[in-house]
Short mmCIF file of C-alpha atoms in Angstrom, two decimals:
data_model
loop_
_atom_site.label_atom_id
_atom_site.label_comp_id
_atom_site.label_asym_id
_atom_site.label_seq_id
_atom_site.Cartn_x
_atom_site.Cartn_y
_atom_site.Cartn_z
CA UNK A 27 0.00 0.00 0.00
CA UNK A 28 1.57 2.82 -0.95
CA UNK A 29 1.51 6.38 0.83
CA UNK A 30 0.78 10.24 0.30
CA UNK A 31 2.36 12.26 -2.51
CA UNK A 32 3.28 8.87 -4.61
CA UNK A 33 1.33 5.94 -6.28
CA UNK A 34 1.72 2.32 -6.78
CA UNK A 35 3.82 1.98 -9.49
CA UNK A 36 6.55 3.35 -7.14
CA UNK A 37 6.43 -0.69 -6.25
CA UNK A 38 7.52 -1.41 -9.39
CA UNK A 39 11.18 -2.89 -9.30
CA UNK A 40 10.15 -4.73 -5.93
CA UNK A 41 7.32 -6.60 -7.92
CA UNK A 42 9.17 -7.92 -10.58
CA UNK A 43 11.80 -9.11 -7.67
CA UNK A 44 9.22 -10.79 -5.94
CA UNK A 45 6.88 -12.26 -8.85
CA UNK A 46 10.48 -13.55 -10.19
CA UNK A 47 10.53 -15.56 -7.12
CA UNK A 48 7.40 -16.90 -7.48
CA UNK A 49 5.38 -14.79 -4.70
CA UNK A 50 2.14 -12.99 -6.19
CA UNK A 51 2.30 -9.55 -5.75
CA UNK A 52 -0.57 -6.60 -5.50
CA UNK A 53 -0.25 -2.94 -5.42
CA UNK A 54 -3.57 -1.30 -5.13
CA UNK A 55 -4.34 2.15 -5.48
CA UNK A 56 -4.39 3.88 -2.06
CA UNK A 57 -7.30 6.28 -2.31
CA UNK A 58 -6.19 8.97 0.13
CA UNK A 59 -9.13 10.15 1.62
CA UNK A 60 -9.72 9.05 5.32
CA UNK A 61 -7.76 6.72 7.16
CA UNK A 62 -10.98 4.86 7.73
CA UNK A 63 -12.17 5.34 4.49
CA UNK A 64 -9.08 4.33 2.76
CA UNK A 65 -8.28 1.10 5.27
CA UNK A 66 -11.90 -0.23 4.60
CA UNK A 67 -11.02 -0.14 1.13
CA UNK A 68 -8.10 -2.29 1.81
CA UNK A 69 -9.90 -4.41 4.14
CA UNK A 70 -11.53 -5.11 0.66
CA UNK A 71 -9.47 -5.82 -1.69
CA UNK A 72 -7.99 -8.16 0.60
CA UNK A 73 -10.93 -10.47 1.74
CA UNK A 74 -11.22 -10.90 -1.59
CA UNK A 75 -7.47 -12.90 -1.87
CA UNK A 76 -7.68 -16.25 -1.47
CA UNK A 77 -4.68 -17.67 0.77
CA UNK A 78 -2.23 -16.39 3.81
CA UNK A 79 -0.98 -12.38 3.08
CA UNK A 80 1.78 -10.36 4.06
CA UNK A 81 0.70 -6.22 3.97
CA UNK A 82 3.74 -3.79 2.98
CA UNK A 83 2.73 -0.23 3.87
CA UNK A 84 4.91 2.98 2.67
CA UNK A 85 4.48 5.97 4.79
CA UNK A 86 0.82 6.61 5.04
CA UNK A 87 -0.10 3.12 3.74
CA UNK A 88 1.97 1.76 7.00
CA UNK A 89 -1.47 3.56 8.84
CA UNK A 90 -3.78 2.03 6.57
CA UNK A 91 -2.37 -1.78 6.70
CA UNK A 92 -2.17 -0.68 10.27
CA UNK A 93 -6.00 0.27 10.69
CA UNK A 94 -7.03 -2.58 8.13
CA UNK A 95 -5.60 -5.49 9.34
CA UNK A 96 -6.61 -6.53 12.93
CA UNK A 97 -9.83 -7.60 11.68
CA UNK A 98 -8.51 -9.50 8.08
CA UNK A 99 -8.30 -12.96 8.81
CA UNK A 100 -6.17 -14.17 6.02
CA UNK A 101 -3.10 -11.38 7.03
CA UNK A 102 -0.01 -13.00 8.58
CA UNK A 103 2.46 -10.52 8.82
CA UNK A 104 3.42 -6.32 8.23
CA UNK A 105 5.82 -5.61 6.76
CA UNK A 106 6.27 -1.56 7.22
CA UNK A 107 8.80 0.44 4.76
CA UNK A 108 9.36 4.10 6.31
CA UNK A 109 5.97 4.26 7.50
CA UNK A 110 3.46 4.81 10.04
CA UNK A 111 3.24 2.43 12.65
CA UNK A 112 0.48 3.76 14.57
CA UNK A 113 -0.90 2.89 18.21
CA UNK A 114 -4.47 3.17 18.73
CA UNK A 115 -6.02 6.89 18.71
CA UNK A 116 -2.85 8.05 17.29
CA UNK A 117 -2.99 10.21 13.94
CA UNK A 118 -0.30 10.66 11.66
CA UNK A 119 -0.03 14.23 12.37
CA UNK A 120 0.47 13.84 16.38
CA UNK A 121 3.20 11.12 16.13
CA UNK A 122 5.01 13.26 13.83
CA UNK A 123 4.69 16.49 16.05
CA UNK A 124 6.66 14.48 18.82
CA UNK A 125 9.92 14.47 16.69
CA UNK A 126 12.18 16.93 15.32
CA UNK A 127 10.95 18.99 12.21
CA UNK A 128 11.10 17.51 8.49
CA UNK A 129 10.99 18.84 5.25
CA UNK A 130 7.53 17.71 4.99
CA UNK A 131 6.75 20.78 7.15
CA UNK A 132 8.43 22.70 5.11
CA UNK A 133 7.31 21.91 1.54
CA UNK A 134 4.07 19.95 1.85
CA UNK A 135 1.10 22.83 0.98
CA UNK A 136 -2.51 22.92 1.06
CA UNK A 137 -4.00 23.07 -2.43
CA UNK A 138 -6.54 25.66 -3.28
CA UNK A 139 -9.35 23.85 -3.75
CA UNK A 140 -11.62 21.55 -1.20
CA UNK A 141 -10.35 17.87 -1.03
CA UNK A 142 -13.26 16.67 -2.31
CA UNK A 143 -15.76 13.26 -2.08
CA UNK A 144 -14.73 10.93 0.81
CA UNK A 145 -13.80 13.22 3.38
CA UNK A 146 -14.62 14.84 6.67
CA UNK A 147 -12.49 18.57 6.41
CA UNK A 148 -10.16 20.19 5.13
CA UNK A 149 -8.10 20.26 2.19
CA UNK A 150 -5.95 18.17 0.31
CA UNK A 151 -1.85 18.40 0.73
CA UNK A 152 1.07 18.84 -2.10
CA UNK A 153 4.58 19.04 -2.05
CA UNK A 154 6.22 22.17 -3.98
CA UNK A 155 7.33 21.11 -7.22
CA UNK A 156 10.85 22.81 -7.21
CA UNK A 157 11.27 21.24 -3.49
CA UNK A 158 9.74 17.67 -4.16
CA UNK A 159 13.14 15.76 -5.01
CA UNK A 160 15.19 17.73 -1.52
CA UNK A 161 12.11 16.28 0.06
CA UNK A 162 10.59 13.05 -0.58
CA UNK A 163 12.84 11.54 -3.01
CA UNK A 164 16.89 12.76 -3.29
CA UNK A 165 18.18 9.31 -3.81
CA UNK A 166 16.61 8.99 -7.57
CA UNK A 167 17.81 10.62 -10.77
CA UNK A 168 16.87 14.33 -11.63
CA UNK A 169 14.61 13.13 -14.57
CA UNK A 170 12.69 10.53 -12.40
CA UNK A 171 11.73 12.91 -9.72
CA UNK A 172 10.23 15.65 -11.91
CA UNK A 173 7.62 12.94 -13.39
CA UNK A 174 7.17 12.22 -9.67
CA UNK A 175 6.77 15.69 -8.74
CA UNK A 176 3.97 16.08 -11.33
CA UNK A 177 2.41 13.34 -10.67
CA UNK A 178 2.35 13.28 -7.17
CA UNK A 179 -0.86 12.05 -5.33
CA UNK A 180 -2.23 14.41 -3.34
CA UNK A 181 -3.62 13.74 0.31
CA UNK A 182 -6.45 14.95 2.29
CA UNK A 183 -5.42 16.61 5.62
CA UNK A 184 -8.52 14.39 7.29
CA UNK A 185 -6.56 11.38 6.39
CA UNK A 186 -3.16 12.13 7.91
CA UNK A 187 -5.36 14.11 11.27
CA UNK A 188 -7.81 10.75 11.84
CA UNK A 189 -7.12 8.59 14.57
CA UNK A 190 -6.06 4.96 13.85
CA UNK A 191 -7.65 2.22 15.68
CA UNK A 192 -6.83 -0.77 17.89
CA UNK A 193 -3.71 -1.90 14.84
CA UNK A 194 -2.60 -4.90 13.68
CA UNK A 195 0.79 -4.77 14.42
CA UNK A 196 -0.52 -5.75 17.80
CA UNK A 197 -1.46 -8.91 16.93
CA UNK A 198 0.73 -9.78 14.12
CA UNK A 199 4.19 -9.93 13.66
CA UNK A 200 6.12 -7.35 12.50
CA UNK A 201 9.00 -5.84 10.02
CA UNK A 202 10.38 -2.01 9.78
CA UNK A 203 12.86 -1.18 7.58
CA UNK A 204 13.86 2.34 8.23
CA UNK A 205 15.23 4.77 5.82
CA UNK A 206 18.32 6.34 7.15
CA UNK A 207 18.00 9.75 5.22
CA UNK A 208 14.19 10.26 5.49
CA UNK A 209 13.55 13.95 5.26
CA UNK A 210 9.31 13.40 5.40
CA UNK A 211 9.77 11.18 8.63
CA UNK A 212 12.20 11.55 10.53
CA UNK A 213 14.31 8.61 11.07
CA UNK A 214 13.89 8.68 14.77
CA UNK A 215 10.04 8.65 14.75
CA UNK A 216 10.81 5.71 12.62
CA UNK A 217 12.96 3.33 15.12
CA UNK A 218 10.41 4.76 17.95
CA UNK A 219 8.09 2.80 15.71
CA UNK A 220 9.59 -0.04 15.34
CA UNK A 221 10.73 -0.04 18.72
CA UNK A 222 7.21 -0.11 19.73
CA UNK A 223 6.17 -2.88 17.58
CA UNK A 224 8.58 -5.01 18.42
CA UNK A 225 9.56 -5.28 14.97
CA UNK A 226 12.28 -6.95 12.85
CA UNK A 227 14.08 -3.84 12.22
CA UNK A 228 16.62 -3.17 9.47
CA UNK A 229 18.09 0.23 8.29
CA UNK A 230 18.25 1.52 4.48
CA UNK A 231 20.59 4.32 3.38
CA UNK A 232 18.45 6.43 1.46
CA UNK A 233 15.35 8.93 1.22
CA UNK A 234 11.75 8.37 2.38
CA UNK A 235 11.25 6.40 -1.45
CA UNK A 236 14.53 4.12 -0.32
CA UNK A 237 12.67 1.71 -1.17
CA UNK A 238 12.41 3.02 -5.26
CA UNK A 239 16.20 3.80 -5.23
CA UNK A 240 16.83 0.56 -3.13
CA UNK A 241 14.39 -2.55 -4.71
CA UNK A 242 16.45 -5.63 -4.33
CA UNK A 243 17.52 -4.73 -0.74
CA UNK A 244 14.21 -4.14 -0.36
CA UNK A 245 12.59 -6.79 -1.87
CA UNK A 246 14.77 -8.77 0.01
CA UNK A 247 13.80 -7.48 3.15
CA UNK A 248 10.03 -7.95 2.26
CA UNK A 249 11.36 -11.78 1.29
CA UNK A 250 12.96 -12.20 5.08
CA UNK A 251 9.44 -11.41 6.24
CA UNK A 252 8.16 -14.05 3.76
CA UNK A 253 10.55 -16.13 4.72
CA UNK A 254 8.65 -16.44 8.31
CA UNK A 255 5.62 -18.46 6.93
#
């Protein structure tokens, strides 16, 4: 599940590692509404699989596999790539208020216009184009960043300010990897996290898309957690 400001072909590289080892891969399309909203979606999608899953969550969509899966009976394991880790009444907004400043704070701007169907308040979020690569994404080339930066999904303030519920991570096991270099959140948030989880924990050198500039390591990472069942 991917997070705000990106979509799910930033999964890519890691799915052809994976399918090339013979594990079935999904990437649905994270709608970025609600956390609610957006995690009963996923609920979805995912009843609908037949057979034992593993849910990988990138920032944001580490709160929605979060808020989804406690009640998903075919989920095994979480495997959570820079994300949120959430406790129960926690938003993404609070957790992130606890540690030092990012660039996020910085760059990431309300849009002019209402964020539409789906949520409670508010407006949606963008990063500035000119600042998008410095912020979410300085580990890939020039070229691939401004198609990201154009491209970029936007996200409704109501998602990241909702409160998750009772999570998953509390009743299934666990992996973080954390990205080193994160400038959208901050690598300390991110071992608190973990911490907190109890995860399997592994560290990344790169941005808060590590995972795009980094797809075997992470694949294989995701494949560790695989590994488990």
């Amino acid at each position: 599940m991917h997070g705000a400001f990106a979509d799910a072909s930033g999964y890519a590289n890691i799915i052809r590692e994976l399918e090339s080892s013979g594990v079935t891969a999904f990437a649905p399309a994270n709608p970025l509404r609600g956390l609610t909203t957006d995690a009963e979606y996923l609920a979805a999608f995912v009843s609908a699989i037949d057979g034992p899953v593993v849910l990988v969550g990138h920032s944001y969509g580490g709160a929605v596999i979060s808020h989804a899966s406690t009640r998903l009976s075919n989920v095994v394991g979480l495997v959570y790539l820079a994300a949120f880790g959430l406790d129960a009444g926690e938003s993404c907004i609070a957790l992130g208020q606890q540690f030092p400043d990012t660039k996020q704070n910085l760059y990431a701007r309300p849009t002019p216009y209402p964020a539409g169907a789906g949520t409670t308040d508010g407006p949606e979020l963008a990063i500035d184009r000119e600042h998008f690569r410095e912020a979410f994404c300085a580990d890939v080339p020039v070229h691939v960043a401004d198609v990201m930066a154009v491209s970029q999904r936007n996200v409704a303030v109501a998602a990241l300010s909702e409160a998750c519920g009772e999570p998953g991570w509390k009743v299934h096991p666990s992996w973080y990897l954390v990205a080193s270099d994160d400038q959208m959140i901050h690598p300390d948030a991110q071992r608190f996290m973990a911490d907190r989880m109890k995860a399997t924990t592994a560290s990344v050198e790169g941005s808060h898309v590590a995972f795009i500039a980094r797809p075997t390591a992470t694949a294989d990472f995701i494949q560790s957690a695989l590994a488990s069942f």
